[in-house]
Amino acid sequence: MQIAPSKTDTERLLLVSPELADVLSAIISRLRGPGGMVPLVAAYDVREKVWNPPMPLLFQRGIGSEHRAFTPTAIRKLLINALAATGLTNAEGEALSFSPHDFRRIFVTDAIMNGLPPHIAQVICGHKSIDTTIGYKAVYPAETIEAHRAFIARRRASRPGEEYRIPTEEEWDSFLSHFEKRKVSIGTCARAFGSPCIHEHACVRCSLLRPDPAQRSRLADIRDNLIARIAEAEREGWLGEVEGLQASLAGAQGKLD
């Protein structure tokens, strides 16, 4: 089946379900002339601004003694009228409005949600890039939730069952206390549960510290104090102290930045 007008001259694959085959059969039966052939009609290509040669178009109708192709505008009007008759509305209560091209998007969304691989949908749609096909696919919040739940279920199935036992009161208290211990004067430590402090609680140096913006003045005081202590250490010749203080100063300045 040739789709006209088409954006490319490449051959496209059209999958026909039994329901669609029944509809196409009814259309063809209605159009067939005395000889059993679908009449050839010329259609105007609104994009190329030319008349196409006569073809057995399925979207045609008899007007008087001749057959004429449905124009894109006429098809849109028929679609709008059909939707209006259904009384269907969107989330805002407005009447639904579809374009013929929307049905390609609906088909791709429905097909992929029901398990059709995206690269197969790409071939069916005739897309050169799979990114175009993915762009056709609508993603709904419920679908996202269900996909995440399925992912968690698969992960749990691959893990040892003892990892999902109910924790003891001592284990639960230890877990909760971990988060209490992560709170420090200038922010929050983001280290994972069960992991030790790698900087021996020198938080100003640590990349895992998440500074609290409300404690900016405290950080500024720490930076100024470190500058004064570095000056004192250099004056007194405490070179070992200078190196450690400079590391802390770089950390404090980084947190302020």
mmCIF file of C-alpha atoms in Angstrom:
data_model
loop_
_atom_site.group_PDB
_atom_site.id
_atom_site.type_symbol
_atom_site.label_atom_id
_atom_site.label_comp_id
_atom_site.label_asym_id
_atom_site.label_seq_id
_atom_site.Cartn_x
_atom_site.Cartn_y
_atom_site.Cartn_z
ATOM 1 C CA MET A 1 0.000 0.000 0.000
ATOM 2 C CA GLN A 2 1.452 3.358 -0.992
ATOM 3 C CA ILE A 3 1.010 6.221 1.443
ATOM 4 C CA ALA A 4 0.600 9.503 -0.429
ATOM 5 C CA PRO A 5 1.794 12.098 0.080
ATOM 6 C CA SER A 6 4.892 10.656 1.708
ATOM 7 C CA LYS A 7 7.886 12.512 3.136
ATOM 8 C CA THR A 8 10.274 10.003 1.553
ATOM 9 C CA ASP A 9 10.284 7.729 -1.471
ATOM 10 C CA THR A 10 11.379 4.736 0.612
ATOM 11 C CA GLU A 11 9.171 1.680 0.931
ATOM 12 C CA ARG A 12 7.220 1.455 4.169
ATOM 13 C CA LEU A 13 5.892 -1.602 5.940
ATOM 14 C CA LEU A 14 2.235 -1.455 7.005
ATOM 15 C CA LEU A 15 1.043 -3.997 9.561
ATOM 16 C CA VAL A 16 -2.678 -4.697 9.281
ATOM 17 C CA SER A 17 -4.613 -6.139 12.202
ATOM 18 C CA PRO A 18 -7.758 -8.224 11.607
ATOM 19 C CA GLU A 19 -9.887 -5.249 12.701
ATOM 20 C CA LEU A 20 -8.127 -2.864 10.319
ATOM 21 C CA ALA A 21 -8.321 -5.448 7.521
ATOM 22 C CA ASP A 22 -12.086 -5.585 8.039
ATOM 23 C CA VAL A 23 -12.333 -1.799 7.745
ATOM 24 C CA LEU A 24 -10.125 -1.689 4.645
ATOM 25 C CA SER A 25 -12.163 -4.481 3.089
ATOM 26 C CA ALA A 26 -15.382 -2.536 3.664
ATOM 27 C CA ILE A 27 -13.853 0.597 2.101
ATOM 28 C CA ILE A 28 -12.581 -1.305 -0.952
ATOM 29 C CA SER A 29 -15.919 -3.080 -1.414
ATOM 30 C CA ARG A 30 -17.708 0.257 -1.328
ATOM 31 C CA LEU A 31 -15.338 1.802 -3.893
ATOM 32 C CA ARG A 32 -15.144 -1.009 -6.408
ATOM 33 C CA GLY A 33 -16.688 -0.311 -9.765
ATOM 34 C CA PRO A 34 -18.563 -2.724 -12.048
ATOM 35 C CA GLY A 35 -15.283 -4.341 -13.104
ATOM 36 C CA GLY A 36 -14.193 -4.927 -9.512
ATOM 37 C CA MET A 37 -11.451 -2.293 -9.652
ATOM 38 C CA VAL A 38 -10.991 0.703 -7.363
ATOM 39 C CA PRO A 39 -11.393 3.851 -9.513
ATOM 40 C CA LEU A 40 -8.266 5.839 -10.318
ATOM 41 C CA VAL A 41 -8.405 9.431 -9.114
ATOM 42 C CA ALA A 42 -5.933 12.296 -9.189
ATOM 43 C CA ALA A 43 -5.144 14.031 -5.893
ATOM 44 C CA TYR A 44 -3.551 17.408 -5.350
ATOM 45 C CA ASP A 45 -0.348 17.381 -3.267
ATOM 46 C CA VAL A 46 -0.713 20.468 -1.066
ATOM 47 C CA ARG A 47 2.970 20.348 -0.066
ATOM 48 C CA GLU A 48 4.526 19.896 -3.494
ATOM 49 C CA LYS A 49 1.802 22.020 -5.157
ATOM 50 C CA VAL A 50 1.348 19.468 -7.951
ATOM 51 C CA TRP A 51 -1.318 17.009 -9.103
ATOM 52 C CA ASN A 52 -0.355 13.388 -8.585
ATOM 53 C CA PRO A 53 -1.094 10.873 -11.376
ATOM 54 C CA PRO A 54 -4.371 8.921 -11.050
ATOM 55 C CA MET A 55 -4.123 6.226 -8.361
ATOM 56 C CA PRO A 56 -6.580 3.810 -6.637
ATOM 57 C CA LEU A 57 -6.885 5.997 -3.532
ATOM 58 C CA LEU A 58 -8.939 4.606 -0.683
ATOM 59 C CA PHE A 59 -9.863 8.070 0.574
ATOM 60 C CA GLN A 60 -12.123 9.027 -2.297
ATOM 61 C CA ARG A 61 -15.842 9.607 -2.785
ATOM 62 C CA GLY A 62 -18.291 9.783 -5.602
ATOM 63 C CA ILE A 63 -19.573 13.249 -6.531
ATOM 64 C CA GLY A 64 -22.079 13.106 -9.355
ATOM 65 C CA SER A 65 -20.627 10.943 -12.080
ATOM 66 C CA GLU A 66 -16.991 11.259 -11.010
ATOM 67 C CA HIS A 67 -14.781 10.234 -8.117
ATOM 68 C CA ARG A 68 -12.701 12.743 -6.199
ATOM 69 C CA ALA A 69 -10.058 12.288 -3.539
ATOM 70 C CA PHE A 70 -10.681 13.561 -0.044
ATOM 71 C CA THR A 71 -8.566 16.610 0.678
ATOM 72 C CA PRO A 72 -6.541 16.770 3.936
ATOM 73 C CA THR A 73 -8.889 19.523 5.108
ATOM 74 C CA ALA A 74 -11.956 17.360 4.478
ATOM 75 C CA ILE A 75 -10.413 14.455 6.401
ATOM 76 C CA ARG A 76 -9.659 16.751 9.321
ATOM 77 C CA LYS A 77 -13.258 17.997 9.363
ATOM 78 C CA LEU A 78 -14.616 14.452 9.301
ATOM 79 C CA LEU A 79 -12.333 13.547 12.187
ATOM 80 C CA ILE A 80 -13.369 16.605 14.208
ATOM 81 C CA ASN A 81 -17.053 15.828 13.625
ATOM 82 C CA ALA A 82 -16.569 12.200 14.659
ATOM 83 C CA LEU A 83 -14.809 13.255 17.875
ATOM 84 C CA ALA A 84 -17.498 15.831 18.644
ATOM 85 C CA ALA A 85 -20.155 13.120 18.328
ATOM 86 C CA THR A 86 -18.380 10.996 20.962
ATOM 87 C CA GLY A 87 -18.463 13.757 23.565
ATOM 88 C CA LEU A 88 -14.928 12.888 24.687
ATOM 89 C CA THR A 89 -12.951 15.650 26.412
ATOM 90 C CA ASN A 90 -9.408 16.181 27.644
ATOM 91 C CA ALA A 91 -8.306 16.807 31.243
ATOM 92 C CA GLU A 92 -9.345 20.480 30.949
ATOM 93 C CA GLY A 93 -12.844 19.534 29.820
ATOM 94 C CA GLU A 94 -12.244 20.681 26.250
ATOM 95 C CA ALA A 95 -13.367 18.634 23.268
ATOM 96 C CA LEU A 96 -10.672 16.314 21.908
ATOM 97 C CA SER A 97 -8.965 17.446 18.728
ATOM 98 C CA PHE A 98 -6.846 15.052 16.646
ATOM 99 C CA SER A 99 -4.954 15.408 13.418
ATOM 100 C CA PRO A 100 -4.527 12.372 11.135
ATOM 101 C CA HIS A 101 -0.838 12.298 12.063
ATOM 102 C CA ASP A 102 -1.740 11.902 15.747
ATOM 103 C CA PHE A 103 -2.843 8.349 15.017
ATOM 104 C CA ARG A 104 0.745 7.408 14.148
ATOM 105 C CA ARG A 105 1.796 8.645 17.577
ATOM 106 C CA ILE A 106 -1.066 6.777 19.250
ATOM 107 C CA PHE A 107 -0.126 3.595 17.381
ATOM 108 C CA VAL A 108 3.550 3.820 18.364
ATOM 109 C CA THR A 109 2.702 4.555 22.003
ATOM 110 C CA ASP A 110 0.222 1.670 22.215
ATOM 111 C CA ALA A 111 2.534 -0.760 20.392
ATOM 112 C CA ILE A 112 5.611 -0.053 22.541
ATOM 113 C CA MET A 113 3.560 -0.127 25.763
ATOM 114 C CA ASN A 114 2.357 -3.589 24.749
ATOM 115 C CA GLY A 115 5.866 -4.924 24.227
ATOM 116 C CA LEU A 116 6.812 -4.049 20.634
ATOM 117 C CA PRO A 117 10.574 -3.280 20.555
ATOM 118 C CA PRO A 118 11.244 0.370 19.606
ATOM 119 C CA HIS A 119 13.555 -0.612 16.720
ATOM 120 C CA ILE A 120 10.708 -2.653 15.186
ATOM 121 C CA ALA A 121 8.360 0.322 15.554
ATOM 122 C CA GLN A 122 11.021 2.385 13.778
ATOM 123 C CA VAL A 123 10.879 0.082 10.734
ATOM 124 C CA ILE A 124 7.081 0.122 10.694
ATOM 125 C CA CYS A 125 6.985 3.927 10.806
ATOM 126 C CA GLY A 126 9.728 4.292 8.204
ATOM 127 C CA HIS A 127 11.868 6.491 10.455
ATOM 128 C CA LYS A 128 15.555 6.868 9.623
ATOM 129 C CA SER A 129 16.426 7.531 13.273
ATOM 130 C CA ILE A 130 15.097 5.663 16.292
ATOM 131 C CA ASP A 131 15.124 9.010 18.153
ATOM 132 C CA THR A 132 12.197 10.057 15.961
ATOM 133 C CA THR A 133 10.297 6.918 16.946
ATOM 134 C CA ILE A 134 11.002 7.454 20.637
ATOM 135 C CA GLY A 135 9.735 11.018 20.213
ATOM 136 C CA TYR A 136 6.413 9.565 19.060
ATOM 137 C CA LYS A 137 6.167 7.478 22.227
ATOM 138 C CA ALA A 138 4.196 9.175 24.987
ATOM 139 C CA VAL A 139 5.209 8.389 28.570
ATOM 140 C CA TYR A 140 2.543 8.500 31.256
ATOM 141 C CA PRO A 141 3.129 8.833 35.048
ATOM 142 C CA ALA A 142 1.371 5.525 35.714
ATOM 143 C CA GLU A 143 3.620 3.796 33.180
ATOM 144 C CA THR A 144 6.714 5.252 34.872
ATOM 145 C CA ILE A 145 5.560 3.997 38.277
ATOM 146 C CA GLU A 146 4.760 0.517 36.986
ATOM 147 C CA ALA A 147 8.093 0.282 35.140
ATOM 148 C CA HIS A 148 9.945 1.281 38.317
ATOM 149 C CA ARG A 149 8.022 -1.259 40.392
ATOM 150 C CA ALA A 150 8.818 -3.973 37.865
ATOM 151 C CA PHE A 151 12.504 -2.980 37.968
ATOM 152 C CA ILE A 152 12.561 -3.202 41.779
ATOM 153 C CA ALA A 153 10.827 -6.598 41.651
ATOM 154 C CA ARG A 154 13.440 -7.916 39.193
ATOM 155 C CA ARG A 155 16.267 -6.587 41.351
ATOM 156 C CA ARG A 156 14.831 -8.168 44.485
ATOM 157 C CA ALA A 157 14.415 -11.494 42.720
ATOM 158 C CA SER A 158 18.134 -11.505 41.896
ATOM 159 C CA ARG A 159 19.241 -10.742 45.475
ATOM 160 C CA PRO A 160 19.548 -13.156 48.434
ATOM 161 C CA GLY A 161 16.284 -13.396 50.357
ATOM 162 C CA GLU A 162 17.953 -12.703 53.727
ATOM 163 C CA GLU A 163 18.654 -9.139 52.586
ATOM 164 C CA TYR A 164 14.929 -8.417 52.787
ATOM 165 C CA ARG A 165 14.314 -9.714 56.310
ATOM 166 C CA ILE A 166 12.779 -7.397 58.915
ATOM 167 C CA PRO A 167 15.617 -5.600 60.749
ATOM 168 C CA THR A 168 15.989 -5.972 64.505
ATOM 169 C CA GLU A 169 15.327 -3.021 66.814
ATOM 170 C CA GLU A 170 19.067 -2.589 67.363
ATOM 171 C CA GLU A 171 19.720 -2.518 63.607
ATOM 172 C CA TRP A 172 16.920 -0.040 63.034
ATOM 173 C CA ASP A 173 18.146 2.227 65.857
ATOM 174 C CA SER A 174 21.658 2.068 64.384
ATOM 175 C CA PHE A 175 20.288 3.039 60.975
ATOM 176 C CA LEU A 176 18.367 6.030 62.345
ATOM 177 C CA SER A 177 21.263 7.196 64.516
ATOM 178 C CA HIS A 178 23.510 7.229 61.448
ATOM 179 C CA PHE A 179 21.479 10.079 59.988
ATOM 180 C CA GLU A 180 21.483 11.948 63.286
ATOM 181 C CA LYS A 181 25.269 11.719 63.415
ATOM 182 C CA ARG A 182 25.539 13.153 59.889
ATOM 183 C CA LYS A 183 24.348 16.552 61.147
ATOM 184 C CA VAL A 184 27.248 18.927 61.814
ATOM 185 C CA SER A 185 27.482 22.624 62.576
ATOM 186 C CA ILE A 186 28.123 23.769 58.994
ATOM 187 C CA GLY A 187 25.861 21.358 57.094
ATOM 188 C CA THR A 188 25.166 17.676 56.568
ATOM 189 C CA CYS A 189 27.543 14.791 55.910
ATOM 190 C CA ALA A 190 26.423 12.748 52.891
ATOM 191 C CA ARG A 191 28.413 9.603 53.618
ATOM 192 C CA ALA A 192 26.548 6.339 53.115
ATOM 193 C CA PHE A 193 25.187 4.203 55.944
ATOM 194 C CA GLY A 194 27.829 1.951 57.448
ATOM 195 C CA SER A 195 30.755 3.917 55.985
ATOM 196 C CA PRO A 196 33.337 5.593 58.246
ATOM 197 C CA CYS A 197 34.393 9.234 58.190
ATOM 198 C CA ILE A 198 37.379 9.330 55.819
ATOM 199 C CA HIS A 199 38.671 12.695 57.106
ATOM 200 C CA GLU A 200 38.470 11.917 60.830
ATOM 201 C CA HIS A 201 35.698 14.505 61.256
ATOM 202 C CA ALA A 202 37.652 17.329 59.616
ATOM 203 C CA CYS A 203 34.408 18.201 57.809
ATOM 204 C CA VAL A 204 35.599 21.414 56.215
ATOM 205 C CA ARG A 205 38.022 19.391 54.072
ATOM 206 C CA CYS A 206 35.549 16.689 53.079
ATOM 207 C CA SER A 207 33.869 16.565 49.656
ATOM 208 C CA LEU A 208 30.892 14.734 51.190
ATOM 209 C CA LEU A 209 29.900 17.741 53.295
ATOM 210 C CA ARG A 210 26.774 19.491 52.029
ATOM 211 C CA PRO A 211 27.102 23.034 53.420
ATOM 212 C CA ASP A 212 24.028 24.694 54.904
ATOM 213 C CA PRO A 213 23.557 28.136 53.255
ATOM 214 C CA ALA A 214 22.331 29.456 56.601
ATOM 215 C CA GLN A 215 25.795 28.719 58.050
ATOM 216 C CA ARG A 216 27.698 30.816 55.516
ATOM 217 C CA SER A 217 28.793 33.306 58.182
ATOM 218 C CA ARG A 218 30.153 30.443 60.314
ATOM 219 C CA LEU A 219 32.150 29.169 57.319
ATOM 220 C CA ALA A 220 33.490 32.668 56.730
ATOM 221 C CA ASP A 221 34.625 32.835 60.374
ATOM 222 C CA ILE A 222 36.349 29.447 59.988
ATOM 223 C CA ARG A 223 38.121 30.651 56.830
ATOM 224 C CA ASP A 224 39.270 33.889 58.490
ATOM 225 C CA ASN A 225 40.466 31.962 61.547
ATOM 226 C CA LEU A 226 42.450 29.586 59.337
ATOM 227 C CA ILE A 227 44.101 32.509 57.553
ATOM 228 C CA ALA A 228 45.134 33.955 60.934
ATOM 229 C CA ARG A 229 46.413 30.574 62.138
ATOM 230 C CA ILE A 230 48.447 30.096 58.950
ATOM 231 C CA ALA A 231 50.039 33.504 59.433
ATOM 232 C CA GLU A 232 50.871 32.586 63.046
ATOM 233 C CA ALA A 233 52.326 29.212 62.042
ATOM 234 C CA GLU A 234 54.493 30.801 59.343
ATOM 235 C CA ARG A 235 55.666 33.441 61.820
ATOM 236 C CA GLU A 236 56.547 30.811 64.433
ATOM 237 C CA GLY A 237 58.087 28.426 61.908
ATOM 238 C CA TRP A 238 55.529 25.624 62.411
ATOM 239 C CA LEU A 239 55.859 24.411 58.827
ATOM 240 C CA GLY A 240 54.118 21.075 59.495
ATOM 241 C CA GLU A 241 51.148 22.972 60.857
ATOM 242 C CA VAL A 242 51.076 25.282 57.833
ATOM 243 C CA GLU A 243 50.551 22.414 55.387
ATOM 244 C CA GLY A 244 47.551 21.011 57.284
ATOM 245 C CA LEU A 245 45.995 24.451 57.775
ATOM 246 C CA GLN A 246 46.326 25.278 54.091
ATOM 247 C CA ALA A 247 44.431 22.057 53.195
ATOM 248 C CA SER A 248 41.665 23.087 55.573
ATOM 249 C CA LEU A 249 41.647 26.635 54.160
ATOM 250 C CA ALA A 250 41.239 25.306 50.606
ATOM 251 C CA GLY A 251 38.329 23.163 51.811
ATOM 252 C CA ALA A 252 36.645 26.051 53.599
ATOM 253 C CA GLN A 253 37.003 28.334 50.593
ATOM 254 C CA GLY A 254 35.588 25.625 48.345
ATOM 255 C CA LYS A 255 32.540 25.258 50.597
ATOM 256 C CA LEU A 256 31.999 29.018 50.560
ATOM 257 C CA ASP A 257 32.262 29.106 46.764
#
